[in-house]
Amino acid sequence: MIVAVIHGPNLNLLGVREPEVYGKTTLEEINGRIEELAGELGIEVMICQHNSEGDLIDAIQEAGCEADGIVINPAGYTHTSVAIHDALKAVPIPAIEVHLSNILAREDWRHRSMTAPACEGIIGGLGVDSYLLAVRGIVALVEARR
Ligand code: DQA
């Protein structure tokens, strides 16, 4: 099984970016934890991070051809992107949306996710564990549908 993990804009700055909100763990450390879990679960992960919307859409389309499921943190595009919603709907594989922070406990304008309705589920507020739970979730979902 192959799971694509797609990180959105500004997540390359984790560790230094608003640590009081996002914690001190870097993206590299998060990716290491994901790879470790992938080893335990016996799956492959394709991990990428992009700051621009078009690159994220390309990554979703590529995952649609190469992977069995997607874990995505669309970051700021969560709240604005019809195009990322459409890309997630356009591919024939399921996705789970992830957030490090609890977007419902933050500013009003973060309460709406444009992208979550195109996903099977959403996990947030648990820091790195949001990603790890999402990977376990997508694996269970893909297996259940086989
Ligand atoms: C985020 C939450 C978004 O509102 C924000 O724009 C991000 C990160 C999170 O992981 O908590 O960049 O997706």
CSV table of C-alpha atoms and ligand atoms in Angstrom, one decimal:
chain,number,residue,atom,x,y,z
A,1,MET,CA,0.0,0.0,0.0
A,2,ILE,CA,1.2,3.5,-0.8
A,3,VAL,CA,0.0,6.6,1.1
A,4,ALA,CA,0.8,10.1,-0.2
A,5,VAL,CA,1.3,12.6,2.6
A,6,ILE,CA,1.0,16.2,1.3
A,7,HIS,CA,1.9,19.2,3.4
A,8,GLY,CA,0.7,22.7,2.4
A,9,PRO,CA,2.1,26.2,2.6
A,10,ASN,CA,4.3,27.4,5.4
A,11,LEU,CA,4.6,23.9,7.0
A,12,ASN,CA,8.3,23.9,5.9
A,13,LEU,CA,8.7,26.5,8.7
A,14,LEU,CA,7.4,24.3,11.5
A,15,GLY,CA,9.7,24.5,14.5
A,16,VAL,CA,10.2,28.2,14.2
A,17,ARG,CA,6.7,29.3,12.9
A,18,GLU,CA,4.4,30.3,15.8
A,19,PRO,CA,5.7,27.6,18.1
A,20,GLU,CA,3.0,28.5,20.7
A,21,VAL,CA,0.4,27.3,18.1
A,22,TYR,CA,2.2,24.6,16.1
A,23,GLY,CA,4.8,23.3,18.6
A,24,LYS,CA,8.6,23.0,18.2
A,25,THR,CA,8.7,19.9,16.1
A,26,THR,CA,10.1,20.5,12.6
A,27,LEU,CA,8.6,19.1,9.4
A,28,GLU,CA,11.7,16.9,9.0
A,29,GLU,CA,10.9,15.4,12.5
A,30,ILE,CA,7.2,14.9,11.6
A,31,ASN,CA,8.2,13.2,8.4
A,32,GLY,CA,10.6,10.9,10.3
A,33,ARG,CA,7.8,9.9,12.6
A,34,ILE,CA,5.5,9.2,9.6
A,35,GLU,CA,8.2,7.1,8.0
A,36,GLU,CA,8.8,5.2,11.2
A,37,LEU,CA,5.1,4.4,11.4
A,38,ALA,CA,5.0,3.4,7.8
A,39,GLY,CA,7.7,0.9,8.5
A,40,GLU,CA,5.7,-0.6,11.4
A,41,LEU,CA,2.6,-0.8,9.3
A,42,GLY,CA,4.4,-2.3,6.3
A,43,ILE,CA,3.3,0.5,3.9
A,44,GLU,CA,5.1,3.0,1.6
A,45,VAL,CA,4.8,6.7,2.0
A,46,MET,CA,5.3,9.4,-0.6
A,47,ILE,CA,5.9,12.7,1.3
A,48,CYS,CA,6.0,16.2,-0.2
A,49,GLN,CA,5.5,19.8,0.9
A,50,HIS,CA,4.5,22.7,-1.4
A,51,ASN,CA,3.8,26.4,-0.8
A,52,SER,CA,1.8,27.0,-4.0
A,53,GLU,CA,-1.7,25.9,-4.8
A,54,GLY,CA,-0.8,24.6,-8.3
A,55,ASP,CA,2.0,22.4,-7.0
A,56,LEU,CA,-0.4,20.9,-4.4
A,57,ILE,CA,-2.9,20.2,-7.1
A,58,ASP,CA,-0.2,18.5,-9.2
A,59,ALA,CA,0.8,16.4,-6.1
A,60,ILE,CA,-2.9,15.3,-5.5
A,61,GLN,CA,-3.2,14.3,-9.2
A,62,GLU,CA,0.1,12.4,-9.1
A,63,ALA,CA,-1.1,10.6,-5.9
A,64,GLY,CA,-4.3,9.7,-7.7
A,65,CYS,CA,-2.1,7.7,-10.2
A,66,GLU,CA,0.5,6.3,-7.8
A,67,ALA,CA,-1.0,6.0,-4.3
A,68,ASP,CA,-3.9,4.2,-2.6
A,69,GLY,CA,-4.8,7.1,-0.2
A,70,ILE,CA,-3.9,10.6,0.7
A,71,VAL,CA,-3.2,12.4,4.0
A,72,ILE,CA,-3.2,16.1,3.4
A,73,ASN,CA,-2.7,19.2,5.5
A,74,PRO,CA,-3.8,22.0,3.1
A,75,ALA,CA,-2.7,24.6,5.7
A,76,GLY,CA,-3.9,28.1,4.8
A,77,TYR,CA,-5.5,26.8,1.6
A,78,THR,CA,-7.9,24.8,3.8
A,79,HIS,CA,-10.0,27.9,4.2
A,80,THR,CA,-9.9,29.2,0.6
A,81,SER,CA,-9.2,26.6,-2.0
A,82,VAL,CA,-12.0,25.4,-4.3
A,83,ALA,CA,-9.3,24.1,-6.6
A,84,ILE,CA,-7.8,21.8,-4.0
A,85,HIS,CA,-11.3,20.6,-3.1
A,86,ASP,CA,-11.9,19.8,-6.7
A,87,ALA,CA,-8.6,18.0,-7.1
A,88,LEU,CA,-9.4,15.8,-4.1
A,89,LYS,CA,-12.8,15.0,-5.7
A,90,ALA,CA,-11.2,14.3,-9.0
A,91,VAL,CA,-8.9,11.5,-7.9
A,92,PRO,CA,-10.2,8.0,-7.4
A,93,ILE,CA,-8.6,7.5,-4.0
A,94,PRO,CA,-9.7,8.6,-0.5
A,95,ALA,CA,-8.1,11.4,1.5
A,96,ILE,CA,-8.0,12.4,5.2
A,97,GLU,CA,-7.5,16.0,6.1
A,98,VAL,CA,-5.1,16.8,9.0
A,99,HIS,CA,-4.4,19.8,11.1
A,100,LEU,CA,-1.8,20.2,13.8
A,101,SER,CA,-3.9,22.8,15.6
A,102,ASN,CA,-7.6,22.6,16.4
A,103,ILE,CA,-9.0,24.9,13.7
A,104,LEU,CA,-12.4,25.1,15.5
A,105,ALA,CA,-10.8,26.6,18.6
A,106,ARG,CA,-9.1,29.4,16.6
A,107,GLU,CA,-10.2,32.5,14.6
A,108,ASP,CA,-13.8,32.3,13.2
A,109,TRP,CA,-12.4,32.3,9.6
A,110,ARG,CA,-10.5,29.1,10.3
A,111,HIS,CA,-13.7,27.3,11.3
A,112,ARG,CA,-14.6,26.6,7.7
A,113,SER,CA,-12.8,24.1,5.7
A,114,MET,CA,-13.3,24.2,1.9
A,115,THR,CA,-11.3,21.0,1.5
A,116,ALA,CA,-12.7,18.7,4.3
A,117,PRO,CA,-16.0,18.0,2.4
A,118,ALA,CA,-13.8,16.4,-0.3
A,119,CYS,CA,-12.2,14.1,2.3
A,120,GLU,CA,-13.4,11.0,4.1
A,121,GLY,CA,-12.5,12.5,7.5
A,122,ILE,CA,-10.6,15.2,9.4
A,123,ILE,CA,-8.2,15.0,12.3
A,124,GLY,CA,-6.9,18.0,14.1
A,125,GLY,CA,-5.6,19.5,17.3
A,126,LEU,CA,-3.2,16.7,18.2
A,127,GLY,CA,0.0,18.0,16.8
A,128,VAL,CA,2.2,15.3,15.2
A,129,ASP,CA,-0.3,12.7,16.4
A,130,SER,CA,-2.9,14.2,14.0
A,131,TYR,CA,-0.7,12.9,11.1
A,132,LEU,CA,0.1,9.6,12.7
A,133,LEU,CA,-3.6,8.9,13.4
A,134,ALA,CA,-4.5,10.0,9.9
A,135,VAL,CA,-2.0,7.5,8.4
A,136,ARG,CA,-3.5,4.7,10.5
A,137,GLY,CA,-7.0,5.9,9.5
A,138,ILE,CA,-6.3,5.9,5.7
A,139,VAL,CA,-4.6,2.5,5.9
A,140,ALA,CA,-7.7,1.0,7.7
A,141,LEU,CA,-10.0,2.7,5.2
A,142,VAL,CA,-8.2,1.5,2.1
A,143,GLU,CA,-7.9,-2.1,3.6
A,144,ALA,CA,-11.6,-2.1,4.4
A,145,ARG,CA,-12.5,-1.2,0.9
A,146,ARG,CA,-10.3,-3.9,-0.8
B,1,DQA,C1,-3.0,24.3,9.9
B,1,DQA,C2,-4.2,25.3,10.3
B,1,DQA,C3,-4.4,26.3,9.3
B,1,DQA,O1,-5.5,27.2,9.7
B,1,DQA,C4,-3.2,27.2,9.1
B,1,DQA,O2,-3.4,28.1,8.1
B,1,DQA,C5,-2.0,26.4,8.9
B,1,DQA,C6,-1.8,25.1,9.6
B,1,DQA,C7,-2.7,23.3,11.0
B,1,DQA,O3,-2.0,22.3,10.7
B,1,DQA,O4,-3.1,23.5,12.2
B,1,DQA,O5,-1.1,26.7,8.1
B,1,DQA,O6,-3.4,23.6,8.8
